[in-house]
Amino acid sequence: MHVAPLIAHGAPDAIVAFRNGSPIRAGRFIADIAQLSARLPTTGHVLNACHDRYSFAVGLAACISSNRVSLLPSTHTPEAIRQLGSFAPDAICLTDDPACDIDLPQFQFPPGAVPDAEAWPAPAVALDRLVAYIFTSGSTGVPVPHAKTWGRLVRCVQIEAARLRLLATASCVIVATVPAQHMYGFESTVLLPLQSGNALCAGRPFYPADIASALAAAPAPRMLVSTPVHLRTLLAANIDLPPIELILSATASLDESLARKVEERYAVPLLEIYGSTETGQIASRRTTQTAEWLLWPDVSVSVRDGQTWVEGGHVESATPMGDVLEITGADRFLLRGRVADLVNIAGKRSSLAYLDHQLTSIPGVIDGAFFLREGAPATEIGITRLGALVVAPNLDVKAITSCLRERLDPAFLPRPLLLVPEIRRNATGKLPLHVLQSLLPDP
Amino acid sequence: MQPAASPVTRDLEREIADLMVQALNLTVASADIDPAAPLYREGLGLDSIDILEIALVVSKRYGVEIKADSENNHQIFSSLTALADFIAERRTK
């Protein structure tokens, strides 16, 4: 087999999506794809910024079927967009937001009035077709593209569908609080429903009450794809949800007690997914039953020279991981924290080296260091922010923050940002803890 | 020019500013928060995670549920005064 169809739905009247509680059928989806691919400007690269998940899926599928590559940067800051422009000078931005401020040639979705059409069958796509570059922030200031081919993406989410037993209960509706543009949402809220014959939900509910209404608007059986941040918020708001068959969580690992509270409060199994932008998802666990992660079949983990590597299966090439993995069996492992330099804030990952680089590249900043303080107070939904020390005699906190806002995802903006006369590092260039403590106000 | 806030709203503003500083571990003193400045980005510099935390605090303390389709969600967080007005109109506790 050298091709795989765009969607697994077997007939034009199968439901691929729900928008505001109304179904969108496969035949309509295929027609929307054909119309958009015919109207997209001549270009090889499309930044798909559509907020609406159905529009995103149409944009993605239109690009795939017309041989265009989708670009999914890790953040949409002005600096990230400039760098994307130098990576792919022909890039355009596909957006469904008339007020979109992304500085690329824009193409509005939907493209004018779209007649109520139907088309069938779904096109087949060559397995080796390059369909997307998904970016990580990298450690040197330049975003790193990760090439994703159709066959490997499909293989990965088909294994996920089997792991979640979704193939057996076709026509599950997948409601999600995560964006389609990041790897987890790309796989579990767009490709997973399309490749397992289930339905995605177009909206992206944010507040607890919105999540409850989005679930209530979808017919059963329902699945919720979310994150520790949103699950903690749901519990803290003590909000009721309609019956759900399954909750999926990723971006940061859940502790067992939170997983248990979610399972008990909503009478639902909670599965966690482990993966990275580089590898896609590679393992899952039922957190209330085991701390061990069960690998996707054919994917293997090994440790060489103190570094954990993942390879095989859908993983494009042997990939070093940002987490410390303890191998406990041929097909399983335990997570033992992040590699020293890496941070995870509200489910978003970066490295201190990258953040420091962004900080010190601001004109007028002589030295700077981000830090994560052990024992710093967390908020009710469990967030602890980074801080930063900055040496910049001619700048104030406001000016520096404003420059950082151009370069960094807001999750990484430092709290506090402290101006200091100098940063005394030790011989290895590290910031000793006692130096840090002496500069900081008491928490 | 916005109409001057009533004394009641101004007390509520102060109370909400205290709640925000506490809930978000902000390093700014609540008295230094400009009631007319946006809470998002430039201004107080909050992000979407903060907005989620504020919604949680507001629902617990005042019984006001914020939803994305609450009339003009963006307007609610356009300033401390706007947030205080929104809560003052709907509070149940």
Coordinates of C-alpha atoms in Angstrom, one line a residue:
Chain A
M1 CA 0.0 0.0 0.0
H2 CA 1.6 3.3 -1.1
V3 CA -1.4 5.6 -0.5
A4 CA -3.9 6.2 2.3
P5 CA -7.2 8.1 2.0
L6 CA -7.6 11.6 3.5
I7 CA -10.3 10.3 5.8
A8 CA -11.4 6.9 7.0
H9 CA -15.1 7.7 6.8
G10 CA -16.7 5.1 4.5
A11 CA -19.6 7.0 2.9
P12 CA -20.5 10.6 2.0
D13 CA -23.2 10.8 4.7
A14 CA -20.8 9.8 7.5
I15 CA -20.3 12.6 10.0
V16 CA -16.8 14.2 10.1
A17 CA -17.4 17.2 12.3
F18 CA -19.9 19.1 14.5
R19 CA -20.1 22.8 14.5
N20 CA -22.4 24.4 17.1
G21 CA -24.1 21.1 17.5
S22 CA -24.9 20.6 13.7
P23 CA -23.2 17.7 11.9
I24 CA -21.0 18.2 8.8
R25 CA -20.9 15.2 6.6
A26 CA -17.9 13.6 4.7
G27 CA -19.3 14.6 1.3
R28 CA -19.5 18.2 2.3
F29 CA -15.9 18.1 3.7
I30 CA -14.5 16.7 0.5
A31 CA -16.3 19.4 -1.5
D32 CA -15.0 22.1 0.8
I33 CA -11.5 20.8 0.3
A34 CA -11.8 20.8 -3.5
Q35 CA -13.1 24.4 -3.5
L36 CA -10.4 25.7 -1.2
S37 CA -7.6 24.0 -3.1
A38 CA -8.8 25.5 -6.3
R39 CA -8.8 29.0 -4.9
L40 CA -5.6 29.0 -2.8
P41 CA -2.9 31.3 -4.3
T42 CA 0.0 29.7 -6.1
T43 CA 2.4 28.9 -3.2
G44 CA 4.1 25.9 -1.8
H45 CA 3.7 26.8 1.9
V46 CA 0.7 27.7 4.0
L47 CA 0.7 28.8 7.6
N48 CA -2.7 27.4 8.8
A49 CA -3.9 29.8 11.5
C50 CA -7.6 28.9 11.5
H51 CA -9.1 28.9 15.0
D52 CA -12.1 26.9 14.0
R53 CA -11.0 23.3 14.0
Y54 CA -13.2 22.3 11.0
S55 CA -11.7 25.2 9.0
F56 CA -8.3 24.1 10.0
A57 CA -9.0 20.6 8.9
V58 CA -10.3 21.8 5.5
G59 CA -7.2 24.0 5.1
L60 CA -4.9 21.1 6.0
A61 CA -6.6 18.7 3.7
A62 CA -6.8 21.2 0.8
C63 CA -3.0 21.7 1.1
I64 CA -2.3 18.0 1.3
S65 CA -4.4 17.3 -1.8
S66 CA -2.9 20.1 -3.8
N67 CA 0.7 19.4 -2.9
R68 CA 1.2 22.3 -0.6
V69 CA 3.0 22.0 2.8
S70 CA 1.3 23.3 5.9
L71 CA 3.5 25.3 8.4
L72 CA 2.8 25.1 12.1
P73 CA 5.1 27.3 14.1
S74 CA 5.2 26.9 17.9
T75 CA 4.0 30.5 18.5
H76 CA 2.7 33.4 16.4
T77 CA 4.9 36.2 17.8
P78 CA 6.2 38.7 15.2
E79 CA 9.7 37.3 15.5
A80 CA 8.5 33.7 14.9
I81 CA 6.6 34.9 11.8
R82 CA 9.6 36.8 10.5
Q83 CA 11.7 33.6 10.9
L84 CA 9.0 31.6 9.2
G85 CA 9.2 34.1 6.3
S86 CA 12.9 33.4 5.8
F87 CA 12.4 29.6 6.1
A88 CA 9.7 29.7 3.4
P89 CA 9.6 33.0 1.4
D90 CA 6.5 32.0 -0.5
A91 CA 4.5 31.3 2.7
I92 CA 1.0 32.7 3.0
C93 CA -1.3 32.7 6.1
L94 CA -4.7 30.9 5.9
T95 CA -6.9 32.5 8.5
D96 CA -10.5 32.6 9.6
D97 CA -10.1 35.8 11.7
P98 CA -10.7 39.0 9.8
A99 CA -8.6 40.8 12.5
C100 CA -5.7 38.4 12.1
D101 CA -2.4 40.4 12.6
I102 CA 0.1 37.8 11.3
D103 CA 2.5 39.6 9.0
L104 CA 2.3 37.4 5.9
P105 CA 0.1 37.6 2.8
Q106 CA -3.3 36.6 4.1
F107 CA -6.0 34.4 2.6
Q108 CA -9.4 34.5 4.3
F109 CA -11.3 31.3 5.0
P110 CA -13.9 30.6 3.8
P111 CA -13.1 32.1 0.4
G112 CA -16.3 34.0 -0.2
A113 CA -19.7 32.3 -0.4
V114 CA -19.4 28.6 -0.7
P115 CA -22.3 26.8 -2.4
D116 CA -23.7 23.8 -0.6
A117 CA -21.9 21.1 -2.5
E118 CA -21.0 17.4 -2.0
A119 CA -18.1 15.4 -3.5
W120 CA -17.0 11.8 -3.2
P121 CA -14.8 9.8 -2.8
A122 CA -12.0 11.1 -0.6
P123 CA -8.7 11.5 -2.4
A124 CA -5.9 9.1 -1.7
V125 CA -2.6 10.6 -0.6
A126 CA 0.9 9.1 -1.2
L127 CA 2.4 7.9 2.0
D128 CA 5.7 9.6 1.4
R129 CA 4.1 13.0 0.7
L130 CA 5.5 15.8 2.9
V131 CA 2.4 17.4 4.4
A132 CA 3.7 19.6 7.2
Y133 CA 6.5 21.3 9.0
I134 CA 5.9 21.6 12.7
F135 CA 8.3 23.8 14.5
T136 CA 10.0 23.7 17.9
S137 CA 11.7 26.8 19.3
G138 CA 15.2 25.3 19.1
S139 CA 18.0 26.3 21.4
T140 CA 19.8 28.9 19.3
G141 CA 17.1 31.4 18.6
V142 CA 16.1 29.9 15.2
P143 CA 13.0 27.7 15.1
V144 CA 13.7 24.1 14.1
P145 CA 11.3 22.6 11.4
H146 CA 10.2 18.9 11.8
A147 CA 9.1 17.4 8.6
K148 CA 6.0 15.2 8.8
T149 CA 5.0 12.8 6.0
W150 CA 1.5 11.5 5.4
G151 CA 2.2 7.8 6.0
R152 CA 3.9 8.3 9.3
L153 CA 1.2 10.6 10.7
V154 CA -1.5 8.2 9.6
R155 CA 0.3 5.3 11.1
C156 CA 0.8 7.1 14.4
V157 CA -2.9 8.1 14.9
Q158 CA -4.2 4.7 13.8
I159 CA -2.2 3.2 16.6
E160 CA -3.6 5.8 18.9
A161 CA -7.2 5.0 17.7
A162 CA -6.6 1.3 18.5
R163 CA -5.1 2.2 21.9
L164 CA -8.1 4.3 22.8
R165 CA -10.5 1.6 21.3
L166 CA -12.0 4.3 19.1
L167 CA -12.2 2.0 16.0
A168 CA -14.7 -0.2 17.8
T169 CA -17.0 2.7 18.9
A170 CA -17.0 4.7 15.6
S171 CA -18.8 8.0 15.6
C172 CA -17.5 9.2 18.9
V173 CA -17.5 13.0 19.0
I174 CA -14.1 14.6 20.1
V175 CA -14.4 17.8 22.0
A176 CA -11.0 19.5 22.6
T177 CA -9.6 22.4 24.6
V178 CA -6.3 22.4 22.8
P179 CA -5.5 24.2 19.5
A180 CA -5.1 22.2 16.3
Q181 CA -1.8 23.9 15.5
H182 CA 0.4 22.2 18.1
M183 CA 1.5 18.5 17.8
Y184 CA -0.8 17.1 20.4
G185 CA -3.9 18.9 19.0
F186 CA -2.8 18.2 15.4
E187 CA -2.7 14.5 16.1
S188 CA -5.4 13.9 18.7
T189 CA -8.1 16.4 17.6
V190 CA -7.7 16.5 13.8
L191 CA -5.9 13.5 12.4
L192 CA -7.3 11.1 15.0
P193 CA -11.0 11.7 14.2
L194 CA -10.4 11.9 10.5
Q195 CA -8.3 8.7 10.4
S196 CA -10.6 6.7 12.7
G197 CA -14.0 7.5 11.2
N198 CA -15.0 9.7 14.2
A199 CA -16.1 13.3 14.4
L200 CA -14.2 16.4 15.5
C201 CA -15.8 19.5 17.2
A202 CA -15.1 22.8 15.4
G203 CA -15.0 24.9 18.6
R204 CA -12.3 25.2 21.2
P205 CA -14.0 25.7 24.5
F206 CA -11.9 27.7 27.0
Y207 CA -13.7 28.5 30.3
P208 CA -15.1 25.6 32.4
A209 CA -18.7 26.6 31.5
D210 CA -17.8 26.6 27.8
I211 CA -16.3 23.0 28.1
A212 CA -19.6 21.9 29.7
S213 CA -21.7 23.5 27.0
A214 CA -19.5 22.2 24.1
L215 CA -19.9 18.6 25.5
A216 CA -23.6 19.1 26.0
A217 CA -24.0 20.3 22.4
A218 CA -22.4 17.1 21.1
P219 CA -24.3 13.8 20.9
A220 CA -23.0 10.8 22.9
P221 CA -20.6 9.1 22.8
R222 CA -18.2 11.9 23.6
M223 CA -14.5 12.2 24.3
L224 CA -12.6 15.1 25.8
V225 CA -9.1 16.0 24.7
S226 CA -7.5 18.3 27.2
T227 CA -4.5 19.2 29.4
P228 CA -3.6 19.2 33.1
V229 CA -4.3 23.0 33.2
H230 CA -7.9 22.6 31.9
L231 CA -8.6 19.5 34.0
R232 CA -7.4 21.3 37.2
T233 CA -9.6 24.2 36.2
L234 CA -12.7 22.0 35.7
L235 CA -12.2 20.4 39.2
A236 CA -11.5 23.8 40.9
A237 CA -14.7 25.2 39.3
N238 CA -16.5 22.1 40.5
I239 CA -18.5 22.1 37.3
D240 CA -20.8 19.3 36.1
L241 CA -20.2 17.7 32.7
P242 CA -22.5 15.5 30.6
P243 CA -21.4 11.8 30.4
I244 CA -18.0 11.3 28.6
E245 CA -16.6 8.0 27.5
L246 CA -12.9 9.0 27.7
I247 CA -10.7 11.9 28.7
L248 CA -7.3 12.3 27.1
S249 CA -4.6 14.5 28.6
A250 CA -1.1 15.5 27.4
T251 CA 1.4 18.4 27.3
A252 CA 2.6 17.8 30.9
S253 CA 2.2 14.7 33.0
L254 CA -0.6 14.4 35.5
D255 CA 0.0 13.3 39.1
E256 CA -1.9 10.2 40.2
S257 CA -4.1 12.1 42.7
L258 CA -5.3 14.6 40.1
A259 CA -6.0 11.8 37.7
R260 CA -8.0 9.9 40.3
K261 CA -10.0 13.0 41.2
V262 CA -10.9 13.5 37.5
E263 CA -11.9 9.9 37.1
E264 CA -14.1 9.9 40.2
R265 CA -15.7 13.3 39.6
Y266 CA -16.6 12.5 36.0
A267 CA -16.9 8.7 36.2
V268 CA -14.7 8.3 33.2
P269 CA -11.3 6.7 32.3
L270 CA -8.5 9.2 31.9
L271 CA -5.7 8.3 29.5
E272 CA -2.5 10.2 29.2
I273 CA -0.5 10.5 26.0
Y274 CA 3.3 11.0 25.9
G275 CA 5.1 12.5 22.9
S276 CA 6.9 15.4 21.5
T277 CA 6.7 17.6 18.5
E278 CA 9.8 15.8 17.1
T279 CA 8.4 12.3 17.5
G280 CA 4.7 12.7 17.7
Q281 CA 2.9 10.6 20.3
I282 CA 4.8 7.4 21.3
A283 CA 3.2 6.1 24.5
S284 CA 0.1 6.2 26.7
R285 CA -0.9 5.2 30.3
R286 CA -4.0 4.9 32.4
T287 CA -2.5 7.1 35.2
T288 CA -4.8 5.7 38.0
Q289 CA -3.6 2.2 37.3
T290 CA 0.1 2.6 36.5
A291 CA 2.9 5.1 36.4
E292 CA 4.5 3.2 33.5
W293 CA 4.0 4.4 29.9
L294 CA 3.3 1.8 27.3
L295 CA 5.0 2.4 24.0
W296 CA 3.4 2.3 20.6
P297 CA 4.3 -1.0 19.0
D298 CA 7.5 -0.8 16.9
V299 CA 8.7 2.3 18.7
S300 CA 11.7 1.7 21.0
V301 CA 13.5 3.7 23.6
S302 CA 17.2 3.3 24.4
V303 CA 19.8 5.2 26.5
R304 CA 23.2 6.0 24.9
D305 CA 25.8 8.1 26.7
G306 CA 23.2 9.3 29.2
Q307 CA 20.8 10.5 26.5
T308 CA 17.4 8.9 25.9
W309 CA 16.7 8.2 22.2
V310 CA 13.4 7.2 20.6
E311 CA 13.2 5.5 17.2
G312 CA 11.3 3.0 15.0
G313 CA 7.6 2.9 14.0
H314 CA 6.3 6.2 12.8
V315 CA 9.3 8.2 14.2
E316 CA 11.1 9.7 11.2
S317 CA 14.6 9.1 12.6
A318 CA 16.3 8.4 15.9
T319 CA 15.4 11.4 18.1
P320 CA 16.9 12.5 21.5
M321 CA 14.2 13.3 24.1
G322 CA 14.0 16.3 26.3
D323 CA 12.8 14.1 29.2
V324 CA 14.7 11.6 31.3
L325 CA 13.2 8.1 30.6
E326 CA 13.8 5.1 32.8
I327 CA 13.3 2.0 30.8
T328 CA 11.4 -0.6 32.8
G329 CA 10.6 -3.2 30.1
A330 CA 10.9 -3.7 26.3
D331 CA 7.7 -1.7 25.7
R332 CA 7.5 0.5 28.7
F333 CA 9.2 3.3 30.7
L334 CA 8.8 5.7 33.6
L335 CA 9.3 9.5 33.3
R336 CA 11.9 10.9 35.6
G337 CA 11.7 14.6 34.8
R338 CA 13.0 17.0 32.2
V339 CA 16.6 17.2 31.0
A340 CA 18.2 20.0 33.2
D341 CA 17.9 22.9 30.8
L342 CA 14.3 22.3 29.6
V343 CA 11.2 23.8 31.1
N344 CA 7.5 23.2 30.8
I345 CA 5.2 26.1 31.7
A346 CA 1.4 25.5 31.5
G347 CA 2.1 22.6 29.0
K348 CA 4.4 24.7 26.8
R349 CA 8.0 23.5 26.4
S350 CA 11.1 25.5 25.9
S351 CA 14.7 25.5 27.1
L352 CA 16.4 28.0 29.3
A353 CA 19.2 28.3 26.7
Y354 CA 16.7 29.4 24.1
L355 CA 15.0 31.9 26.4
D356 CA 18.3 33.3 27.6
H357 CA 19.3 33.7 23.9
Q358 CA 16.1 35.7 23.2
L359 CA 16.6 37.9 26.2
T360 CA 20.3 38.7 25.5
S361 CA 19.6 39.4 21.9
I362 CA 17.6 42.5 22.9
P363 CA 19.6 45.6 22.0
G364 CA 20.7 47.2 25.3
V365 CA 20.6 43.9 27.3
I366 CA 24.2 43.1 28.5
D367 CA 23.4 39.9 30.3
G368 CA 20.3 37.9 31.3
A369 CA 19.3 34.6 32.8
F370 CA 15.9 32.9 33.1
F371 CA 15.4 30.7 36.1
L372 CA 12.8 28.4 37.6
R373 CA 12.7 28.7 41.4
E374 CA 12.2 25.5 43.3
G375 CA 9.4 25.9 45.8
A376 CA 8.1 29.1 44.2
P377 CA 4.3 29.4 44.8
A378 CA 2.0 27.8 42.3
T379 CA -1.4 29.1 41.4
E380 CA -4.7 27.3 42.0
I381 CA -4.4 25.5 38.7
G382 CA -0.8 24.6 39.3
I383 CA 1.2 27.1 37.3
T384 CA 4.6 28.4 38.4
R385 CA 6.2 31.0 36.1
L386 CA 9.8 31.6 35.2
G387 CA 11.7 34.6 36.5
A388 CA 14.6 36.4 34.9
L389 CA 17.6 38.5 36.0
V390 CA 18.6 41.2 33.5
V391 CA 21.6 43.5 33.3
A392 CA 20.5 46.5 31.2
P393 CA 21.5 49.9 32.6
N394 CA 19.7 51.9 30.0
L395 CA 16.4 50.0 29.8
D396 CA 13.4 49.6 32.1
V397 CA 11.3 46.5 32.9
K398 CA 8.5 47.7 30.7
A399 CA 10.8 48.1 27.6
I400 CA 12.4 44.8 28.1
T401 CA 9.1 43.0 28.6
S402 CA 7.7 44.6 25.5
C403 CA 10.7 43.3 23.5
L404 CA 10.3 39.8 25.0
R405 CA 6.6 39.9 24.0
E406 CA 7.7 40.2 20.4
R407 CA 9.9 37.1 20.7
L408 CA 8.4 34.7 23.3
D409 CA 5.1 32.9 23.8
P410 CA 3.4 34.7 26.7
A411 CA 3.6 31.6 28.9
F412 CA 7.4 32.3 29.2
L413 CA 7.3 36.0 30.0
P414 CA 9.2 36.3 33.3
R415 CA 7.6 37.0 36.6
P416 CA 9.4 38.7 38.1
L417 CA 11.8 40.3 35.7
L418 CA 14.5 41.8 38.0
L419 CA 17.0 44.4 36.9
V420 CA 20.4 43.7 38.5
P421 CA 23.8 45.4 38.2
E422 CA 25.6 42.2 37.3
I423 CA 25.0 38.4 37.2
R424 CA 27.7 36.5 38.9
R425 CA 28.0 33.0 37.3
N426 CA 30.2 30.2 38.5
A427 CA 33.1 28.8 36.4
T428 CA 30.8 26.6 34.3
G429 CA 28.6 29.6 33.3
K430 CA 25.8 28.5 35.6
L431 CA 23.8 30.7 37.9
P432 CA 24.4 29.4 41.4
L433 CA 21.3 29.0 43.5
H434 CA 22.5 31.0 46.5
V435 CA 23.3 33.9 44.1
L436 CA 19.8 33.7 42.8
Q437 CA 18.2 33.5 46.2
S438 CA 20.1 36.6 47.4
L439 CA 18.8 38.7 44.5
L440 CA 15.2 37.7 44.9
P441 CA 12.5 39.0 47.2
D442 CA 11.0 36.3 49.5
P443 CA 8.2 34.4 47.9
Chain B
M1 CA -13.6 59.9 28.3
Q2 CA -15.2 57.1 30.3
P3 CA -17.6 58.1 33.0
A4 CA -16.0 58.3 36.4
A5 CA -16.4 55.0 38.4
S6 CA -18.8 55.1 41.3
P7 CA -17.3 54.8 44.8
V8 CA -18.9 51.3 45.0
T9 CA -17.1 50.2 41.8
R10 CA -13.9 51.7 43.0
D11 CA -14.0 49.6 46.1
L12 CA -14.8 46.5 44.1
E13 CA -11.9 47.4 41.7
R14 CA -9.5 47.4 44.6
E15 CA -10.8 44.1 45.9
I16 CA -10.5 42.5 42.5
A17 CA -7.0 43.9 42.1
D18 CA -6.0 42.3 45.4
L19 CA -7.6 39.0 44.4
M20 CA -5.7 39.0 41.1
V21 CA -2.3 39.8 42.6
Q22 CA -2.8 37.0 45.1
A23 CA -4.2 34.4 42.6
L24 CA -1.6 35.1 39.9
N25 CA 1.4 35.7 42.2
L26 CA 1.9 39.0 40.5
T27 CA 4.9 41.1 41.6
V28 CA 3.1 44.4 41.1
A29 CA 1.3 45.9 44.1
S30 CA -2.4 45.9 43.7
A31 CA -2.5 49.7 44.3
D32 CA -0.2 50.2 41.3
I33 CA -2.6 48.6 38.8
D34 CA -4.0 51.2 36.6
P35 CA -7.8 50.7 36.6
A36 CA -8.0 51.9 33.0
A37 CA -5.2 49.9 31.5
P38 CA -5.9 46.6 29.6
L39 CA -5.4 43.4 31.6
Y40 CA -4.1 41.6 28.5
R41 CA -0.6 42.0 27.0
E42 CA 0.6 45.6 27.1
G43 CA -0.9 47.0 30.3
L44 CA -0.9 44.4 33.1
G45 CA 0.6 41.8 30.7
L46 CA -1.7 38.8 31.5
D47 CA -2.0 35.9 29.2
S48 CA -4.8 33.3 28.5
I49 CA -3.8 31.1 31.5
D50 CA -4.2 34.1 33.8
I51 CA -7.6 34.9 32.4
L52 CA -8.6 31.3 33.2
E53 CA -7.4 31.8 36.8
I54 CA -9.3 35.1 37.1
A55 CA -12.5 33.5 35.8
L56 CA -12.1 30.8 38.5
V57 CA -11.6 33.3 41.3
V58 CA -14.4 35.5 40.1
S59 CA -16.8 32.6 39.9
K60 CA -15.9 31.5 43.5
R61 CA -15.9 34.9 45.1
Y62 CA -18.8 36.6 43.3
G63 CA -20.8 33.7 41.8
V64 CA -20.3 35.2 38.3
E65 CA -19.6 32.6 35.5
I66 CA -17.6 34.0 32.6
K67 CA -18.1 32.3 29.3
A68 CA -16.5 32.9 25.9
D69 CA -19.8 34.0 24.6
S70 CA -20.5 36.3 27.6
E71 CA -21.3 39.5 25.7
N72 CA -18.1 40.8 24.4
N73 CA -15.5 38.7 26.3
H74 CA -12.7 40.9 25.1
Q75 CA -14.5 44.0 26.6
I76 CA -14.7 42.3 30.1
F77 CA -10.9 42.1 30.3
S78 CA -10.2 45.4 28.6
S79 CA -9.5 47.0 32.0
L80 CA -9.9 46.5 35.7
T81 CA -12.8 49.0 35.6
A82 CA -14.6 47.0 32.9
L83 CA -14.1 43.8 34.8
A84 CA -15.5 45.4 38.0
D85 CA -18.5 46.8 36.1
F86 CA -19.2 43.3 34.7
I87 CA -19.0 41.7 38.1
A88 CA -21.0 44.5 39.8
E89 CA -23.9 43.9 37.4
R90 CA -24.0 40.2 37.8
R91 CA -22.7 39.2 41.2
T92 CA -24.8 36.8 43.3
K93 CA -22.6 36.9 46.4

